[in-house]
Tab-separated table of C-alpha atoms and ligand atoms in Angstrom:
chain	number	residue	atom	x	y	z
A	1	MET	CA	125.802	136.786	198.542
A	2	THR	CA	123.133	136.211	196.275
A	3	ARG	CA	123.973	135.645	192.723
A	4	ILE	CA	121.571	137.380	190.107
A	5	LEU	CA	120.951	135.443	186.956
A	6	PRO	CA	122.219	137.353	183.743
A	7	ASP	CA	119.637	138.280	181.195
A	8	SER	CA	122.035	136.536	178.834
A	9	SER	CA	121.142	133.495	181.005
A	10	ARG	CA	117.411	133.609	179.605
A	11	ILE	CA	116.287	130.647	177.289
A	12	THR	CA	114.885	130.920	173.606
A	13	SER	CA	114.411	127.108	172.443
A	14	PRO	CA	112.811	124.137	173.684
A	15	SER	CA	116.021	121.744	173.585
A	16	ALA	CA	118.015	124.580	175.661
A	17	PHE	CA	115.135	124.821	178.060
A	18	ARG	CA	114.949	121.144	178.743
A	19	GLU	CA	118.760	121.082	179.289
A	20	PHE	CA	118.685	124.006	181.529
A	21	PHE	CA	116.095	122.903	183.796
A	22	ALA	CA	116.781	119.181	184.209
A	23	THR	CA	120.505	120.483	184.913
A	24	HIS	CA	119.187	123.262	187.643
A	25	GLY	CA	115.822	122.664	188.231
A	26	PHE	CA	114.455	126.083	186.834
A	27	CYS	CA	114.924	128.035	184.065
A	28	ALA	CA	113.774	132.106	182.982
A	29	VAL	CA	112.702	132.509	179.331
A	30	GLU	CA	112.530	135.304	176.952
A	31	PRO	CA	109.392	137.149	177.624
A	32	LEU	CA	106.041	134.843	177.251
A	33	LEU	CA	103.615	137.253	177.513
A	34	ASP	CA	103.477	140.349	174.381
A	35	GLU	CA	102.418	143.945	175.432
A	36	GLU	CA	98.664	143.390	174.249
A	37	LEU	CA	98.633	140.038	176.327
A	38	LEU	CA	100.367	141.710	179.408
A	39	THR	CA	98.195	144.708	179.170
A	40	ALA	CA	95.065	142.489	179.426
A	41	THR	CA	96.193	140.348	182.079
A	42	ARG	CA	97.164	143.357	184.168
A	43	ASN	CA	93.591	144.520	183.434
A	44	ARG	CA	91.827	141.305	183.987
A	45	LEU	CA	93.922	141.225	187.733
A	46	GLY	CA	92.623	145.098	188.337
A	47	ASP	CA	88.972	143.874	187.759
A	48	ILE	CA	89.408	140.913	189.895
A	49	LEU	CA	90.934	143.096	192.561
A	50	ALA	CA	88.488	145.563	192.712
A	51	GLY	CA	85.658	143.371	192.792
A	52	ARG	CA	84.632	143.990	189.370
A	53	THR	CA	83.933	140.465	188.138
A	54	ASP	CA	82.437	137.918	189.816
A	55	PHE	CA	86.008	135.628	191.330
A	56	PRO	CA	84.229	134.381	194.790
A	57	ALA	CA	85.568	136.265	198.389
A	58	THR	CA	86.852	132.493	199.471
A	59	ALA	CA	89.804	132.677	196.796
A	60	PHE	CA	91.021	136.186	198.166
A	61	ASP	CA	94.166	135.247	200.580
A	62	THR	CA	94.714	138.188	203.083
A	63	GLU	CA	97.408	139.005	205.967
A	64	ARG	CA	97.953	141.733	208.251
A	65	GLN	CA	101.116	143.098	208.054
A	66	PRO	CA	102.704	144.443	210.767
A	67	THR	CA	104.534	146.728	208.325
A	68	SER	CA	101.180	148.430	207.484
A	69	GLY	CA	100.762	150.075	210.774
A	70	GLY	CA	97.788	147.397	211.733
A	71	ALA	CA	95.717	148.731	208.730
A	72	GLU	CA	93.367	146.945	206.675
A	73	PRO	CA	94.487	143.054	205.709
A	74	VAL	CA	96.414	142.918	202.356
A	75	ILE	CA	95.588	140.765	199.922
A	76	ARG	CA	98.427	138.372	199.472
A	77	LYS	CA	97.038	135.921	197.042
A	78	LEU	CA	94.121	135.015	194.280
A	79	LYS	CA	93.536	131.159	194.556
A	80	ASP	CA	92.701	129.078	191.410
A	81	LEU	CA	92.732	131.857	189.426
A	82	ALA	CA	92.167	129.354	186.251
A	83	ARG	CA	88.868	127.699	187.886
A	84	ASN	CA	87.499	131.144	188.799
A	85	ASP	CA	88.234	133.070	185.796
A	86	GLU	CA	87.781	132.424	182.249
A	87	PHE	CA	90.512	134.910	181.162
A	88	PHE	CA	93.264	132.824	183.074
A	89	ALA	CA	91.598	129.740	181.915
A	90	THR	CA	92.357	130.236	178.631
A	91	LEU	CA	95.784	131.643	179.338
A	92	ALA	CA	96.567	128.670	181.695
A	93	ARG	CA	96.025	127.046	177.891
A	94	ASP	CA	98.483	129.260	175.958
A	95	ASN	CA	100.927	127.071	173.521
A	96	ARG	CA	103.905	129.498	174.511
A	97	ILE	CA	103.968	127.974	177.768
A	98	LEU	CA	102.393	124.682	177.098
A	99	ASP	CA	105.167	123.969	174.429
A	100	LEU	CA	107.856	124.502	177.193
A	101	VAL	CA	106.150	122.520	179.908
A	102	GLN	CA	105.575	119.628	177.430
A	103	GLU	CA	109.372	119.239	177.338
A	104	ILE	CA	109.509	118.254	180.916
A	105	THR	CA	105.894	116.749	181.710
A	106	GLY	CA	105.412	115.147	177.811
A	107	PRO	CA	102.392	115.713	175.892
A	108	ASP	CA	99.745	114.998	178.324
A	109	ILE	CA	99.095	117.655	180.951
A	110	LYS	CA	96.896	118.799	183.736
A	111	LEU	CA	97.203	121.800	185.507
A	112	HIS	CA	97.311	121.579	188.867
A	113	ALA	CA	97.047	124.998	190.788
A	114	SER	CA	97.026	128.623	189.396
A	115	ILE	CA	97.980	131.523	191.823
A	116	GLY	CA	97.744	135.225	191.984
A	117	TRP	CA	101.008	136.511	193.838
A	118	MET	CA	100.583	139.821	195.009
A	119	LYS	CA	103.009	141.936	196.882
A	120	PRO	CA	102.143	145.180	197.431
A	121	PRO	CA	104.172	148.395	197.906
A	122	HIS	CA	106.307	148.794	200.814
A	123	ILE	CA	104.294	146.041	202.378
A	124	GLY	CA	104.496	142.592	200.076
A	125	SER	CA	105.726	140.439	202.638
A	126	PRO	CA	108.375	137.518	201.859
A	127	LYS	CA	107.490	134.065	200.959
A	128	SER	CA	109.614	131.397	203.018
A	129	PRO	CA	111.659	128.987	201.070
A	130	HIS	CA	109.914	126.018	200.432
A	131	GLN	CA	109.331	123.417	197.698
A	132	ASP	CA	105.755	123.153	196.015
A	133	SER	CA	105.577	119.920	196.081
A	134	ALA	CA	106.221	119.555	199.809
A	135	TYR	CA	102.569	121.175	199.693
A	136	TRP	CA	101.231	119.031	196.905
A	137	THR	CA	102.030	115.480	198.397
A	138	HIS	CA	98.597	114.478	197.470
A	139	VAL	CA	99.792	113.792	193.655
A	140	GLU	CA	102.150	110.807	193.065
A	141	PRO	CA	104.570	111.138	191.828
A	142	PRO	CA	104.692	114.698	193.423
A	143	GLU	CA	106.428	116.281	190.135
A	144	PHE	CA	105.580	119.385	188.699
A	145	VAL	CA	106.799	122.521	186.049
A	146	VAL	CA	105.767	125.913	187.896
A	147	CYS	CA	105.238	128.766	185.449
A	148	TRP	CA	105.570	132.084	186.764
A	149	ILE	CA	104.890	135.087	184.921
A	150	ALA	CA	105.928	138.672	185.997
A	151	ILE	CA	102.863	141.146	185.498
A	152	ASP	CA	104.783	143.645	186.999
A	153	PRO	CA	109.023	143.533	186.629
A	154	ALA	CA	110.368	141.497	189.097
A	155	THR	CA	113.695	142.802	190.872
A	156	ALA	CA	115.864	141.780	193.708
A	157	ASP	CA	114.557	144.716	195.683
A	158	ASN	CA	110.824	144.121	194.942
A	159	GLY	CA	110.582	140.162	195.950
A	160	CYS	CA	112.026	138.500	192.623
A	161	LEU	CA	112.032	134.384	193.181
A	162	ASN	CA	115.220	133.058	194.198
A	163	PHE	CA	115.993	129.735	193.622
A	164	LEU	CA	118.822	127.115	195.116
A	165	PRO	CA	120.145	125.469	191.810
A	166	GLY	CA	120.185	121.953	192.054
A	167	SER	CA	117.944	121.244	194.590
A	168	HIS	CA	115.314	119.340	192.428
A	169	ARG	CA	117.073	116.794	192.930
A	170	ARG	CA	117.369	116.053	196.937
A	171	GLY	CA	113.776	114.656	197.057
A	172	ILE	CA	111.276	116.243	199.418
A	173	LEU	CA	113.349	118.430	202.194
A	174	PRO	CA	112.078	118.522	205.479
A	175	HIS	CA	109.110	121.319	205.969
A	176	ALA	CA	108.289	122.765	209.150
A	177	MET	CA	105.419	124.752	210.085
A	178	LEU	CA	106.977	127.863	211.106
A	179	GLU	CA	105.262	131.601	209.874
A	180	GLU	CA	104.286	129.200	207.011
A	181	TRP	CA	105.455	125.549	206.004
A	182	ARG	CA	109.089	125.907	204.646
A	183	VAL	CA	112.189	124.761	204.730
A	184	PRO	CA	113.908	125.864	208.160
A	185	GLU	CA	116.367	128.187	208.032
A	186	GLU	CA	119.204	126.764	209.208
A	187	ASN	CA	118.791	124.621	205.791
A	188	VAL	CA	118.857	126.890	203.422
A	189	PRO	CA	122.331	127.722	201.976
A	190	TYR	CA	121.408	131.035	200.781
A	191	ASP	CA	125.019	131.817	199.459
A	192	GLN	CA	124.446	129.028	196.669
A	193	ALA	CA	120.828	130.718	195.510
A	194	VAL	CA	120.247	132.543	192.563
A	195	ALA	CA	118.141	135.580	192.387
A	196	VAL	CA	115.916	135.392	188.859
A	197	PRO	CA	114.731	139.129	188.124
A	198	VAL	CA	112.353	139.161	185.329
A	199	PRO	CA	110.944	141.694	182.998
A	200	ALA	CA	107.155	142.306	182.927
A	201	GLY	CA	105.467	139.929	180.524
A	202	GLY	CA	108.685	137.465	181.338
A	203	ALA	CA	108.473	134.142	182.846
A	204	SER	CA	110.728	131.831	185.032
A	205	PHE	CA	109.844	127.946	185.230
A	206	HIS	CA	110.675	125.627	188.182
A	207	SER	CA	110.478	122.420	189.551
A	208	GLY	CA	107.857	121.511	191.981
A	209	LYS	CA	111.253	120.170	193.974
A	210	THR	CA	113.304	123.250	193.729
A	211	VAL	CA	113.257	125.121	196.483
A	212	HIS	CA	112.733	128.910	196.199
A	213	TRP	CA	111.454	132.215	198.015
A	214	SER	CA	110.840	135.557	197.210
A	215	GLY	CA	111.778	138.414	199.177
A	216	PRO	CA	109.858	141.508	200.690
A	217	ASN	CA	108.693	144.639	198.401
A	218	HIS	CA	110.882	147.541	199.428
A	219	THR	CA	109.545	149.656	196.613
A	220	PRO	CA	106.784	151.878	196.177
A	221	HIS	CA	105.692	149.890	193.381
A	222	PRO	CA	103.452	146.788	193.188
A	223	ARG	CA	105.089	143.616	192.232
A	224	ARG	CA	102.417	141.319	190.780
A	225	ALA	CA	102.562	137.444	189.267
A	226	ILE	CA	100.802	134.780	188.154
A	227	SER	CA	101.694	130.928	188.573
A	228	PHE	CA	100.177	128.231	186.777
A	229	ALA	CA	101.513	124.344	188.078
A	230	TYR	CA	101.291	121.444	185.831
A	231	MET	CA	101.948	118.146	185.987
A	232	SER	CA	101.703	114.903	183.894
A	233	ALA	CA	98.361	113.478	183.158
A	234	ARG	CA	100.035	110.143	184.350
A	235	CYS	CA	100.270	111.245	187.685
A	236	LYS	CA	97.838	109.845	190.350
A	237	LEU	CA	96.022	110.888	193.370
A	238	ALA	CA	96.986	109.402	196.932
A	239	GLU	CA	94.734	106.727	198.030
A	240	GLN	CA	93.234	109.141	200.563
A	241	TRP	CA	92.296	111.822	197.911
A	242	ARG	CA	90.847	109.717	195.168
A	243	GLY	CA	87.297	110.641	194.106
A	244	LYS	CA	87.723	113.632	196.005
A	245	MET	CA	89.918	116.187	193.678
A	246	SER	CA	90.344	116.386	189.813
A	247	PHE	CA	92.264	118.682	187.689
A	248	ASP	CA	91.822	119.574	184.165
A	249	LEU	CA	93.229	118.692	181.319
A	250	VAL	CA	94.820	121.242	178.856
A	251	ARG	CA	96.784	119.227	176.316
A	252	GLY	CA	96.779	115.964	175.303
A	253	ARG	CA	94.727	113.088	176.442
A	254	SER	CA	93.741	111.731	180.139
A	255	TYR	CA	94.180	108.310	181.604
A	256	GLN	CA	91.991	105.757	183.343
A	257	GLY	CA	92.787	105.940	187.369
A	258	CYS	CA	94.577	108.894	187.106
A	259	VAL	CA	94.239	112.512	188.345
B	1	AKG	O1	105.532	135.064	193.870
B	1	AKG	C1	105.928	134.681	194.682
B	1	AKG	O2	106.478	135.674	195.482
B	1	AKG	C2	106.307	133.292	195.438
B	1	AKG	C3	105.725	132.475	194.474
B	1	AKG	C4	106.019	130.892	194.857
B	1	AKG	O3	106.737	130.685	195.750
B	1	AKG	C5	105.790	129.956	193.836
B	1	AKG	O4	105.317	130.072	192.700
B	1	AKG	O5	105.833	128.977	193.947
């Protein structure tokens, strides 16, 4: 039975954040977005999904759900939110986020990825256990701090995140291409997991090496979230990727020869 992280474990100070994160590989914090910014974020996502912005169609990731009765594909992911939309480019630079990220990465920070995670009512599918670093081995070292912000309340019923505490200290674990790139089922000790419900506007942070997943959305309400993955501006690109990718500096300075 998965444990549920109690609200009282939500961290409020940067030093407590650093300590909890270093020990467990994730951390839930007090709500990050105030009501006004939460509403603006929700509206902006709505505009993107409704095609009222020039967000590129190639950045919508869709899937067909057996549970949708073979209906139209549903949007599962919005890719590269911050590159494709000015609102999210600004949000990714918000000091409320970066002040915490800096506790882990140090003062020079680049944004590696920004994603909108949609779980539509009833048909929002699970995200299998994985480490983000296992997807992003083009970065050396593949160390990331991911800020995951709930746009709707995330609960155990609608697919909040689950973490394996301490798994960030085990290196990159073997992943296999099954329904997606994931840690195979037999290697996931579900009884050690912690589910982290987050109120709308609240956030959790996790290390790129922390094994995590989210369940299906069984409720009649959407579960929308966004994530920003950060890394130290001192990270480098693996040789075969040099000159082929670049990432935006969001705080501090950049370094010659680094990403
Ligand atoms: O929001 C989700 O359902 C999955 C999020 C996730 O896996 C991530 O942020 O790395």
